[in-house]
mmCIF file of N, CA and C in Angstrom:
data_model
loop_
_atom_site.group_PDB
_atom_site.id
_atom_site.type_symbol
_atom_site.label_atom_id
_atom_site.label_comp_id
_atom_site.label_asym_id
_atom_site.label_seq_id
_atom_site.Cartn_x
_atom_site.Cartn_y
_atom_site.Cartn_z
ATOM 1 N N MET A 59 96.892 102.174 101.053
ATOM 2 C CA MET A 59 95.144 101.790 100.802
ATOM 3 C C MET A 59 95.167 100.386 100.437
ATOM 4 N N ARG A 60 94.289 100.116 101.225
ATOM 5 C CA ARG A 60 93.977 98.383 100.815
ATOM 6 C C ARG A 60 92.816 98.015 99.676
ATOM 7 N N LEU A 61 93.277 97.274 99.090
ATOM 8 C CA LEU A 61 92.856 97.111 97.805
ATOM 9 C C LEU A 61 91.493 95.944 98.128
ATOM 10 N N ASN A 62 90.369 96.756 98.017
ATOM 11 C CA ASN A 62 88.959 96.066 98.442
ATOM 12 C C ASN A 62 88.296 95.765 96.762
ATOM 13 N N ILE A 63 86.747 95.344 97.027
ATOM 14 C CA ILE A 63 86.386 95.113 96.096
ATOM 15 C C ILE A 63 86.015 96.010 94.833
ATOM 16 N N VAL A 64 85.941 97.095 95.518
ATOM 17 C CA VAL A 64 85.345 98.399 94.474
ATOM 18 C C VAL A 64 86.650 98.472 93.526
ATOM 19 N N ARG A 65 87.988 98.556 94.026
ATOM 20 C CA ARG A 65 89.109 98.610 93.480
ATOM 21 C C ARG A 65 89.760 97.451 92.129
ATOM 22 N N ARG A 66 89.305 96.112 92.733
ATOM 23 C CA ARG A 66 89.228 95.082 91.771
ATOM 24 C C ARG A 66 88.352 95.387 91.041
ATOM 25 N N ARG A 67 86.924 96.057 91.240
ATOM 26 C CA ARG A 67 86.153 95.951 89.926
ATOM 27 C C ARG A 67 86.465 96.979 89.006
ATOM 28 N N LYS A 68 86.967 98.143 89.386
ATOM 29 C CA LYS A 68 87.486 99.137 88.587
ATOM 30 C C LYS A 68 88.810 98.394 87.631
ATOM 31 N N ILE A 69 89.463 97.544 88.282
ATOM 32 C CA ILE A 69 90.936 97.049 87.703
ATOM 33 C C ILE A 69 90.078 96.235 86.374
ATOM 34 N N ARG A 70 89.072 95.137 86.688
ATOM 35 C CA ARG A 70 88.598 94.481 85.980
ATOM 36 C C ARG A 70 87.554 95.348 84.886
ATOM 37 N N ASP A 71 86.730 96.023 84.927
ATOM 38 C CA ASP A 71 86.038 96.842 84.116
ATOM 39 C C ASP A 71 87.067 97.643 82.991
ATOM 40 N N CYS A 72 87.945 98.135 83.652
ATOM 41 C CA CYS A 72 88.902 99.119 82.750
ATOM 42 C C CYS A 72 89.643 98.230 81.605
ATOM 43 N N PHE A 73 90.185 97.089 82.566
ATOM 44 C CA PHE A 73 90.607 96.193 81.274
ATOM 45 C C PHE A 73 90.070 95.554 80.570
ATOM 46 N N GLN A 74 89.009 95.061 81.050
ATOM 47 C CA GLN A 74 87.770 94.606 80.214
ATOM 48 C C GLN A 74 87.413 95.259 78.870
ATOM 49 N N ARG A 75 87.371 96.852 79.078
ATOM 50 C CA ARG A 75 87.142 97.609 78.064
ATOM 51 C C ARG A 75 88.323 97.755 77.257
ATOM 52 N N HIS A 76 89.602 97.899 77.642
ATOM 53 C CA HIS A 76 90.601 97.645 76.748
ATOM 54 C C HIS A 76 91.004 96.317 75.841
ATOM 55 N N GLY A 77 90.501 95.506 76.413
ATOM 56 C CA GLY A 77 90.752 94.475 75.984
ATOM 57 C C GLY A 77 91.958 93.676 76.343
ATOM 58 N N ILE A 78 92.344 93.704 77.565
ATOM 59 C CA ILE A 78 93.851 93.590 78.241
ATOM 60 C C ILE A 78 93.511 92.139 78.565
ATOM 61 N N ARG A 79 94.641 91.217 78.651
ATOM 62 C CA ARG A 79 94.701 89.955 79.201
ATOM 63 C C ARG A 79 95.539 89.732 80.446
ATOM 64 N N TYR A 80 94.909 89.407 81.400
ATOM 65 C CA TYR A 80 95.964 89.693 82.491
ATOM 66 C C TYR A 80 95.316 88.389 83.761
ATOM 67 N N LEU A 81 96.008 87.882 84.761
ATOM 68 C CA LEU A 81 95.245 87.508 85.744
ATOM 69 C C LEU A 81 95.549 87.977 87.160
ATOM 70 N N PHE A 82 94.849 87.804 88.006
ATOM 71 C CA PHE A 82 95.296 88.506 89.219
ATOM 72 C C PHE A 82 95.832 86.927 90.073
ATOM 73 N N LEU A 83 97.354 87.673 90.286
ATOM 74 C CA LEU A 83 98.330 86.908 91.065
ATOM 75 C C LEU A 83 98.507 86.903 92.478
ATOM 76 N N GLY A 84 99.203 86.014 93.223
ATOM 77 C CA GLY A 84 99.546 86.638 94.565
ATOM 78 C C GLY A 84 98.620 86.254 95.711
ATOM 79 N N LYS A 85 98.515 87.275 96.438
ATOM 80 C CA LYS A 85 97.616 87.380 97.387
ATOM 81 C C LYS A 85 96.291 87.736 97.041
ATOM 82 N N SER A 86 96.276 88.551 96.124
ATOM 83 C CA SER A 86 95.018 89.212 95.444
ATOM 84 C C SER A 86 94.488 87.861 94.889
ATOM 85 N N GLY A 87 95.367 87.222 94.081
ATOM 86 C CA GLY A 87 94.625 86.478 93.326
ATOM 87 C C GLY A 87 93.870 85.253 94.233
ATOM 88 N N ALA A 88 94.549 85.226 95.418
ATOM 89 C CA ALA A 88 94.438 83.962 96.341
ATOM 90 C C ALA A 88 93.288 84.404 97.498
ATOM 91 N N ILE A 89 92.999 85.935 97.685
ATOM 92 C CA ILE A 89 91.848 86.198 97.839
ATOM 93 C C ILE A 89 90.513 85.809 97.015
ATOM 94 N N LEU A 90 90.559 86.236 95.841
ATOM 95 C CA LEU A 90 89.424 86.064 94.876
ATOM 96 C C LEU A 90 89.122 84.910 94.922
ATOM 97 N N LEU A 91 89.889 83.516 94.899
ATOM 98 C CA LEU A 91 89.760 82.211 94.946
ATOM 99 C C LEU A 91 89.303 81.934 96.622
ATOM 100 N N GLY A 92 89.208 82.472 97.279
ATOM 101 C CA GLY A 92 88.486 82.363 98.870
ATOM 102 C C GLY A 92 89.182 82.362 99.908
ATOM 103 N N PHE A 93 90.412 82.687 99.665
ATOM 104 C CA PHE A 93 91.271 82.253 101.011
ATOM 105 C C PHE A 93 91.364 83.613 101.481
ATOM 106 N N PRO A 94 91.033 83.337 103.107
ATOM 107 C CA PRO A 94 90.769 84.729 103.841
ATOM 108 C C PRO A 94 92.159 85.473 104.426
ATOM 109 N N ASP A 95 92.258 86.854 103.836
ATOM 110 C CA ASP A 95 93.533 87.643 104.113
ATOM 111 C C ASP A 95 93.002 89.201 103.507
ATOM 112 N N THR A 96 94.169 89.845 103.614
ATOM 113 C CA THR A 96 93.746 91.044 103.018
ATOM 114 C C THR A 96 94.791 91.411 102.396
ATOM 115 N N THR A 97 95.127 92.470 101.432
ATOM 116 C CA THR A 97 96.313 93.181 100.908
ATOM 117 C C THR A 97 95.984 94.461 100.364
ATOM 118 N N GLN A 98 97.037 95.002 100.411
ATOM 119 C CA GLN A 98 97.365 96.431 99.939
ATOM 120 C C GLN A 98 97.439 96.815 98.678
ATOM 121 N N ASP A 99 97.820 95.997 98.094
ATOM 122 C CA ASP A 99 98.343 95.853 96.449
ATOM 123 C C ASP A 99 97.420 94.607 95.770
ATOM 124 N N ALA A 100 97.483 95.109 94.374
ATOM 125 C CA ALA A 100 96.988 93.990 93.424
ATOM 126 C C ALA A 100 98.245 93.447 92.758
ATOM 127 N N ASP A 101 98.515 92.125 92.689
ATOM 128 C CA ASP A 101 99.465 91.490 91.845
ATOM 129 C C ASP A 101 98.933 91.293 90.275
ATOM 130 N N LEU A 102 99.578 91.613 89.262
ATOM 131 C CA LEU A 102 98.711 90.906 88.033
ATOM 132 C C LEU A 102 99.673 90.627 87.035
ATOM 133 N N PHE A 103 99.368 89.173 86.460
ATOM 134 C CA PHE A 103 100.297 88.600 85.674
ATOM 135 C C PHE A 103 99.595 89.183 84.312
ATOM 136 N N VAL A 104 100.627 89.948 83.600
ATOM 137 C CA VAL A 104 99.577 90.355 82.545
ATOM 138 C C VAL A 104 100.558 89.534 81.223
ATOM 139 N N GLU A 105 99.796 89.494 80.091
ATOM 140 C CA GLU A 105 100.404 88.732 78.883
ATOM 141 C C GLU A 105 101.347 89.963 78.182
ATOM 142 N N LYS A 106 102.293 89.460 77.632
ATOM 143 C CA LYS A 106 103.426 90.272 77.183
ATOM 144 C C LYS A 106 103.083 90.162 75.559
ATOM 145 N N THR A 107 102.336 91.344 75.161
ATOM 146 C CA THR A 107 102.459 91.360 73.474
ATOM 147 C C THR A 107 102.417 92.829 73.625
ATOM 148 N N PRO A 108 102.969 93.502 72.276
ATOM 149 C CA PRO A 108 102.802 94.724 72.242
ATOM 150 C C PRO A 108 101.638 95.481 72.339
ATOM 151 N N GLN A 109 100.440 94.696 71.588
ATOM 152 C CA GLN A 109 98.910 95.214 71.741
ATOM 153 C C GLN A 109 98.499 95.149 73.118
ATOM 154 N N ASN A 110 98.548 94.316 74.185
ATOM 155 C CA ASN A 110 98.299 94.281 75.338
ATOM 156 C C ASN A 110 98.933 95.375 76.137
ATOM 157 N N GLY A 111 100.389 95.408 76.251
ATOM 158 C CA GLY A 111 100.841 96.299 77.022
ATOM 159 C C GLY A 111 100.669 97.855 76.481
ATOM 160 N N GLY A 112 100.186 98.219 75.183
ATOM 161 C CA GLY A 112 100.127 99.332 74.841
ATOM 162 C C GLY A 112 98.734 99.661 75.297
ATOM 163 N N ALA A 113 97.593 98.834 75.419
ATOM 164 C CA ALA A 113 96.503 99.213 75.957
ATOM 165 C C ALA A 113 96.615 99.350 77.199
ATOM 166 N N LEU A 114 97.255 98.449 78.196
ATOM 167 C CA LEU A 114 97.567 98.566 79.602
ATOM 168 C C LEU A 114 97.848 99.710 79.745
ATOM 169 N N ALA A 115 98.928 100.482 79.243
ATOM 170 C CA ALA A 115 99.652 101.602 79.545
ATOM 171 C C ALA A 115 98.371 102.815 79.573
ATOM 172 N N VAL A 116 97.288 102.619 78.473
ATOM 173 C CA VAL A 116 96.074 103.647 78.465
ATOM 174 C C VAL A 116 95.170 103.336 79.422
ATOM 175 N N ALA A 117 95.263 102.122 79.773
ATOM 176 C CA ALA A 117 93.983 101.959 81.042
ATOM 177 C C ALA A 117 94.620 102.215 81.942
ATOM 178 N N LEU A 118 95.660 102.053 82.558
ATOM 179 C CA LEU A 118 96.464 102.550 83.671
ATOM 180 C C LEU A 118 95.994 104.442 84.023
ATOM 181 N N ARG A 119 96.370 104.899 82.714
ATOM 182 C CA ARG A 119 96.209 106.231 83.451
ATOM 183 C C ARG A 119 94.921 106.644 83.143
ATOM 184 N N GLU A 120 93.844 105.633 82.558
ATOM 185 C CA GLU A 120 92.393 106.028 82.783
ATOM 186 C C GLU A 120 92.255 105.670 84.291
ATOM 187 N N LEU A 121 92.778 104.829 84.999
ATOM 188 C CA LEU A 121 92.482 104.496 86.227
ATOM 189 C C LEU A 121 93.049 105.528 87.458
ATOM 190 N N ALA A 122 94.056 106.407 86.677
ATOM 191 C CA ALA A 122 94.495 107.464 87.314
ATOM 192 C C ALA A 122 95.854 107.261 87.794
ATOM 193 N N PHE A 123 96.541 106.392 87.342
ATOM 194 C CA PHE A 123 97.844 106.053 87.487
ATOM 195 C C PHE A 123 98.690 107.228 86.798
ATOM 196 N N ALA A 124 99.807 107.889 87.446
ATOM 197 C CA ALA A 124 100.530 109.109 86.818
ATOM 198 C C ALA A 124 101.808 108.221 86.145
ATOM 199 N N LEU A 125 101.391 107.918 85.431
ATOM 200 C CA LEU A 125 102.670 107.287 84.310
ATOM 201 C C LEU A 125 103.627 108.268 83.862
ATOM 202 N N ASN A 126 104.928 108.421 83.783
ATOM 203 C CA ASN A 126 105.394 109.164 83.343
ATOM 204 C C ASN A 126 105.860 108.441 82.114
ATOM 205 N N ASP A 127 106.668 108.919 80.942
ATOM 206 C CA ASP A 127 107.180 108.388 80.016
ATOM 207 C C ASP A 127 107.993 107.227 80.216
ATOM 208 N N ALA A 128 108.872 107.194 80.803
ATOM 209 C CA ALA A 128 109.683 105.869 81.192
ATOM 210 C C ALA A 128 108.748 105.001 81.566
ATOM 211 N N GLN A 129 108.208 104.730 82.551
ATOM 212 C CA GLN A 129 107.035 103.999 82.783
ATOM 213 C C GLN A 129 106.262 103.237 81.967
ATOM 214 N N GLY A 130 105.548 104.418 81.159
ATOM 215 C CA GLY A 130 104.672 104.085 79.981
ATOM 216 C C GLY A 130 105.418 103.374 78.905
ATOM 217 N N GLY A 131 106.642 103.552 78.750
ATOM 218 C CA GLY A 131 107.225 102.624 78.151
ATOM 219 C C GLY A 131 107.450 101.257 78.350
ATOM 220 N N GLU A 132 108.203 101.105 79.428
ATOM 221 C CA GLU A 132 108.225 99.788 80.205
ATOM 222 C C GLU A 132 106.729 98.867 80.515
ATOM 223 N N VAL A 133 105.656 99.738 80.437
ATOM 224 C CA VAL A 133 104.434 98.870 80.315
ATOM 225 C C VAL A 133 104.296 98.600 79.320
ATOM 226 N N ALA A 134 104.210 99.251 78.208
ATOM 227 C CA ALA A 134 103.813 99.060 76.652
ATOM 228 C C ALA A 134 105.015 98.026 76.461
ATOM 229 N N ARG A 135 106.212 97.591 76.827
ATOM 230 C CA ARG A 135 106.945 96.901 76.213
ATOM 231 C C ARG A 135 106.985 95.698 76.787
ATOM 232 N N GLY A 136 106.487 95.477 78.009
ATOM 233 C CA GLY A 136 106.122 94.431 78.968
ATOM 234 C C GLY A 136 107.508 94.456 79.848
ATOM 235 N N LYS A 137 108.366 95.311 80.824
ATOM 236 C CA LYS A 137 109.113 95.035 81.552
ATOM 237 C C LYS A 137 108.935 93.804 82.555
ATOM 238 N N ASP A 138 109.758 93.064 82.829
ATOM 239 C CA ASP A 138 109.193 91.920 83.772
ATOM 240 C C ASP A 138 108.506 92.060 84.980
ATOM 241 N N PHE A 139 109.004 92.841 85.573
ATOM 242 C CA PHE A 139 108.498 93.501 87.095
ATOM 243 C C PHE A 139 108.005 94.983 87.000
ATOM 244 N N ILE A 140 107.138 95.803 87.314
ATOM 245 C CA ILE A 140 106.874 97.001 87.332
ATOM 246 C C ILE A 140 106.177 97.226 88.795
ATOM 247 N N GLN A 141 106.543 98.079 89.561
ATOM 248 C CA GLN A 141 105.491 98.462 90.676
ATOM 249 C C GLN A 141 105.273 99.818 90.931
ATOM 250 N N LEU A 142 103.910 99.649 90.710
ATOM 251 C CA LEU A 142 103.115 101.224 90.667
ATOM 252 C C LEU A 142 102.649 101.554 92.048
ATOM 253 N N LYS A 143 103.293 102.599 92.409
ATOM 254 C CA LYS A 143 102.750 103.363 93.738
ATOM 255 C C LYS A 143 102.227 104.935 93.658
ATOM 256 N N ASN A 144 101.925 105.148 92.207
ATOM 257 C CA ASN A 144 101.773 106.401 91.942
ATOM 258 C C ASN A 144 100.118 106.430 91.344
ATOM 259 N N GLY A 145 99.448 105.819 92.087
ATOM 260 C CA GLY A 145 97.798 105.831 91.670
ATOM 261 C C GLY A 145 96.989 105.596 92.750
ATOM 262 N N PRO A 146 95.821 105.420 92.575
ATOM 263 C CA PRO A 146 94.600 105.188 93.639
ATOM 264 C C PRO A 146 94.905 104.118 94.320
ATOM 265 N N PHE A 147 95.988 102.835 94.420
ATOM 266 C CA PHE A 147 96.185 101.947 94.987
ATOM 267 C C PHE A 147 97.538 101.170 94.186
ATOM 268 N N ASP A 148 98.199 100.665 95.233
ATOM 269 C CA ASP A 148 99.513 99.882 94.801
ATOM 270 C C ASP A 148 99.070 98.940 93.860
ATOM 271 N N LEU A 149 100.108 99.095 92.878
ATOM 272 C CA LEU A 149 99.922 97.575 91.880
ATOM 273 C C LEU A 149 101.188 96.955 91.337
ATOM 274 N N ASP A 150 101.588 95.812 91.281
ATOM 275 C CA ASP A 150 102.474 95.259 90.893
ATOM 276 C C ASP A 150 102.159 94.683 89.621
ATOM 277 N N LEU A 151 102.629 95.063 88.328
ATOM 278 C CA LEU A 151 102.867 94.241 86.987
ATOM 279 C C LEU A 151 103.666 93.308 86.853
ATOM 280 N N ILE A 152 103.038 92.137 86.346
ATOM 281 C CA ILE A 152 104.430 90.912 86.638
ATOM 282 C C ILE A 152 103.946 90.411 85.061
ATOM 283 N N PHE A 153 105.137 90.669 84.253
ATOM 284 C CA PHE A 153 104.709 90.076 83.054
ATOM 285 C C PHE A 153 105.777 88.871 82.754
ATOM 286 N N ALA A 154 106.527 88.474 83.645
ATOM 287 C CA ALA A 154 107.317 87.158 83.678
ATOM 288 C C ALA A 154 107.642 86.654 85.064
ATOM 289 N N PRO A 155 106.283 86.052 85.613
ATOM 290 C CA PRO A 155 106.670 85.674 86.911
ATOM 291 C C PRO A 155 107.426 84.380 87.217
ATOM 292 N N ASP A 156 107.782 84.539 88.182
ATOM 293 C CA ASP A 156 108.992 82.884 88.566
ATOM 294 C C ASP A 156 107.726 81.969 88.855
ATOM 295 N N GLY A 157 108.334 80.840 88.279
ATOM 296 C CA GLY A 157 107.278 79.295 88.678
ATOM 297 C C GLY A 157 106.578 79.290 87.427
ATOM 298 N N ILE A 158 106.184 80.241 86.663
ATOM 299 C CA ILE A 158 105.104 79.952 85.653
ATOM 300 C C ILE A 158 105.929 80.422 84.251
ATOM 301 N N GLU A 159 105.726 79.167 83.302
ATOM 302 C CA GLU A 159 106.537 79.366 82.052
ATOM 303 C C GLU A 159 106.129 80.410 81.384
ATOM 304 N N ARG A 160 104.517 80.067 80.801
ATOM 305 C CA ARG A 160 103.793 80.900 79.817
ATOM 306 C C ARG A 160 102.721 81.445 80.269
ATOM 307 N N PHE A 161 102.325 82.636 79.777
ATOM 308 C CA PHE A 161 100.819 83.114 80.422
ATOM 309 C C PHE A 161 99.922 82.505 79.635
ATOM 310 N N ALA A 162 100.198 81.930 78.347
ATOM 311 C CA ALA A 162 99.125 81.127 77.849
ATOM 312 C C ALA A 162 98.973 79.697 78.364
ATOM 313 N N ASP A 163 99.451 79.397 79.394
ATOM 314 C CA ASP A 163 99.500 77.925 80.025
ATOM 315 C C ASP A 163 98.545 78.592 81.464
ATOM 316 N N ALA A 164 98.902 79.556 81.984
ATOM 317 C CA ALA A 164 98.355 80.025 83.157
ATOM 318 C C ALA A 164 97.002 80.642 82.730
ATOM 319 N N TRP A 165 96.683 81.076 81.605
ATOM 320 C CA TRP A 165 95.450 81.571 81.075
ATOM 321 C C TRP A 165 93.971 80.150 81.009
ATOM 322 N N ASN A 166 94.910 79.369 80.252
ATOM 323 C CA ASN A 166 94.270 78.066 80.447
ATOM 324 C C ASN A 166 93.703 77.313 81.473
ATOM 325 N N ARG A 167 94.671 77.569 82.428
ATOM 326 C CA ARG A 167 94.143 77.193 84.058
ATOM 327 C C ARG A 167 93.107 78.188 84.846
ATOM 328 N N ARG A 168 93.147 79.118 84.252
ATOM 329 C CA ARG A 168 92.634 80.171 85.265
ATOM 330 C C ARG A 168 91.457 80.147 85.738
ATOM 331 N N VAL A 169 91.164 80.500 86.827
ATOM 332 C CA VAL A 169 89.793 80.619 87.345
ATOM 333 C C VAL A 169 89.152 81.623 87.074
ATOM 334 N N ASP A 170 87.994 81.730 86.581
ATOM 335 C CA ASP A 170 86.945 83.039 86.780
ATOM 336 C C ASP A 170 86.139 83.166 87.908
ATOM 337 N N ILE A 171 86.187 84.280 88.698
ATOM 338 C CA ILE A 171 85.209 84.287 89.704
ATOM 339 C C ILE A 171 84.527 85.863 89.415
ATOM 340 N N GLU A 172 83.128 85.684 88.952
ATOM 341 C CA GLU A 172 82.354 86.742 88.819
ATOM 342 C C GLU A 172 83.115 87.682 87.719
ATOM 343 N N GLY A 173 83.621 87.451 86.950
ATOM 344 C CA GLY A 173 84.489 88.261 85.658
ATOM 345 C C GLY A 173 85.757 88.424 86.356
ATOM 346 N N PHE A 174 86.376 88.234 87.283
ATOM 347 C CA PHE A 174 87.742 88.438 87.611
ATOM 348 C C PHE A 174 88.546 87.399 87.093
ATOM 349 N N PRO A 175 89.473 87.485 86.648
ATOM 350 C CA PRO A 175 90.376 86.272 86.098
ATOM 351 C C PRO A 175 91.409 86.113 86.967
ATOM 352 N N ALA A 176 91.306 84.988 87.455
ATOM 353 C CA ALA A 176 92.729 84.937 88.713
ATOM 354 C C ALA A 176 93.615 83.634 88.341
ATOM 355 N N CYS A 177 94.730 83.240 88.763
ATOM 356 C CA CYS A 177 95.380 82.239 88.497
ATOM 357 C C CYS A 177 94.957 81.128 89.052
ATOM 358 N N HIS A 178 95.533 80.194 88.722
ATOM 359 C CA HIS A 178 94.798 78.745 89.315
ATOM 360 C C HIS A 178 95.836 78.550 90.839
ATOM 361 N N ILE A 179 95.108 78.411 91.827
ATOM 362 C CA ILE A 179 96.133 78.400 93.032
ATOM 363 C C ILE A 179 97.163 77.608 92.947
ATOM 364 N N ASP A 180 97.665 76.686 91.985
ATOM 365 C CA ASP A 180 98.715 75.868 91.910
ATOM 366 C C ASP A 180 99.878 76.936 91.057
ATOM 367 N N ASP A 181 99.280 77.763 90.397
ATOM 368 C CA ASP A 181 100.219 78.860 89.538
ATOM 369 C C ASP A 181 100.739 79.952 90.815
ATOM 370 N N ILE A 182 99.600 80.308 91.733
ATOM 371 C CA ILE A 182 100.012 81.252 92.695
ATOM 372 C C ILE A 182 101.142 80.790 93.497
ATOM 373 N N ILE A 183 100.764 79.310 94.095
ATOM 374 C CA ILE A 183 101.976 78.434 94.912
ATOM 375 C C ILE A 183 103.138 78.566 94.352
ATOM 376 N N ALA A 184 103.043 78.309 93.090
ATOM 377 C CA ALA A 184 104.588 77.969 92.162
ATOM 378 C C ALA A 184 105.073 79.231 91.831
ATOM 379 N N SER A 185 104.425 80.466 91.848
ATOM 380 C CA SER A 185 105.200 81.801 91.803
ATOM 381 C C SER A 185 106.009 82.195 93.136
ATOM 382 N N LYS A 186 105.337 81.664 94.311
ATOM 383 C CA LYS A 186 105.944 82.027 95.651
ATOM 384 C C LYS A 186 106.832 81.017 96.172
ATOM 385 N N VAL A 187 106.800 79.901 95.722
ATOM 386 C CA VAL A 187 107.987 78.833 96.027
ATOM 387 C C VAL A 187 109.049 79.040 95.440
ATOM 388 N N VAL A 188 109.141 79.634 94.297
ATOM 389 C CA VAL A 188 110.269 79.546 93.408
ATOM 390 C C VAL A 188 111.148 80.887 93.830
ATOM 391 N N ARG A 189 110.428 82.325 93.976
ATOM 392 C CA ARG A 189 110.511 83.432 94.524
ATOM 393 C C ARG A 189 111.091 83.268 95.894
ATOM 394 N N LYS A 190 110.624 82.565 97.200
ATOM 395 C CA LYS A 190 111.347 82.622 98.138
ATOM 396 C C LYS A 190 112.966 82.368 98.207
ATOM 397 N N ALA A 191 113.730 82.732 98.964
ATOM 398 C CA ALA A 191 114.809 82.449 99.261
ATOM 399 C C ALA A 191 114.751 81.059 100.138
ATOM 400 N N PRO A 192 115.976 80.341 100.330
ATOM 401 C CA PRO A 192 115.902 79.013 100.670
ATOM 402 C C PRO A 192 115.769 79.279 102.295
ATOM 403 N N CYS A 193 116.188 79.990 103.045
ATOM 404 C CA CYS A 193 115.817 80.171 104.491
ATOM 405 C C CYS A 193 114.297 80.310 104.978
ATOM 406 N N GLN A 194 113.396 80.678 103.853
ATOM 407 C CA GLN A 194 112.085 81.411 103.921
ATOM 408 C C GLN A 194 111.345 80.066 103.539
ATOM 409 N N ARG A 195 111.583 79.000 103.254
ATOM 410 C CA ARG A 195 111.038 77.818 102.769
ATOM 411 C C ARG A 195 110.815 76.726 104.382
#
């Protein structure tokens, strides 16, 4: 199922209600920055704190993600990478993206597009360049 503006708004609005600090990353972030493309999922760079992780687990359930106890625990403690395919759309939660040292630095460089916090394009590119295998560069 394609990630459209309605689904992005649901993420934004729910996460705002729960006070979650996150940034759109990857293709979903690039699309918000105006680059033409489509994507099936959302990649979110989430601040790794106990309070943020706990609020995120609650918000994901509110968004109709069927988190089991193990997944809820991984979200709450901020496992480096969590791929969710058990909700209304696919969602990748990234607590430690390649190429970005600290959430606080990315947060300070973020671009706000109509209330959608997105990583700066330099951070999106950095996360992709580091992740690619040498044969893909």
